[in-house]
Coordinates of C-alpha atoms in Angstrom, one line a residue:
M438 CA 22.1 6.0 3.3
A439 CA 23.4 8.6 5.7
R440 CA 22.6 8.1 9.3
H441 CA 22.0 11.3 11.4
G442 CA 22.8 11.2 15.1
H443 CA 23.8 8.3 17.3
R444 CA 20.4 7.3 18.7
A445 CA 19.6 3.8 19.9
V446 CA 17.4 1.9 17.4
H447 CA 15.9 -1.6 17.6
P448 CA 17.9 -3.9 15.4
L449 CA 14.9 -5.7 13.9
T450 CA 12.5 -2.7 13.2
R451 CA 15.0 0.1 13.1
Q452 CA 12.6 2.2 15.1
P453 CA 14.0 4.5 17.9
I454 CA 14.1 2.9 21.3
A455 CA 11.9 5.0 23.7
D456 CA 14.3 5.0 26.6
R457 CA 15.6 8.3 28.0
K458 CA 18.7 6.8 29.7
R459 CA 20.0 5.4 26.4
F460 CA 19.1 8.6 24.5
G461 CA 16.2 7.0 22.6
G462 CA 13.6 8.9 20.7
D463 CA 9.9 9.2 20.2
R464 CA 8.3 7.8 17.1
F465 CA 7.0 10.4 14.7
G466 CA 4.6 8.7 12.3
E467 CA 2.6 9.7 9.3
M468 CA -0.4 11.0 11.3
E469 CA 1.8 13.2 13.4
R470 CA 3.5 14.5 10.3
D471 CA 0.2 15.3 8.7
C472 CA -1.0 17.2 11.9
L473 CA 2.2 19.2 11.9
L474 CA 1.9 20.1 8.3
A475 CA -1.8 21.1 8.7
S476 CA -1.0 23.4 11.6
W477 CA 1.8 25.1 9.5
Y478 CA -0.6 25.4 6.6
Q479 CA -3.2 27.0 8.8
A480 CA -0.7 29.4 10.4
G481 CA 0.4 30.4 6.9
I482 CA -3.1 31.1 5.7
S483 CA -4.1 33.2 8.8
G484 CA -0.8 35.0 8.9
A485 CA -0.2 34.2 12.5
P486 CA 3.3 33.6 13.6

């Protein structure tokens, strides 16, 4: 499994640590992914940029 970037992760859950000073990241879950895909789909249908 390739690991992209060098972000801090919790050793037990392997989730990004939400800490700016250690270059942590935000969690991007399934619902956030679905909302993003829905907005891209809607933009594609309407022809808006």
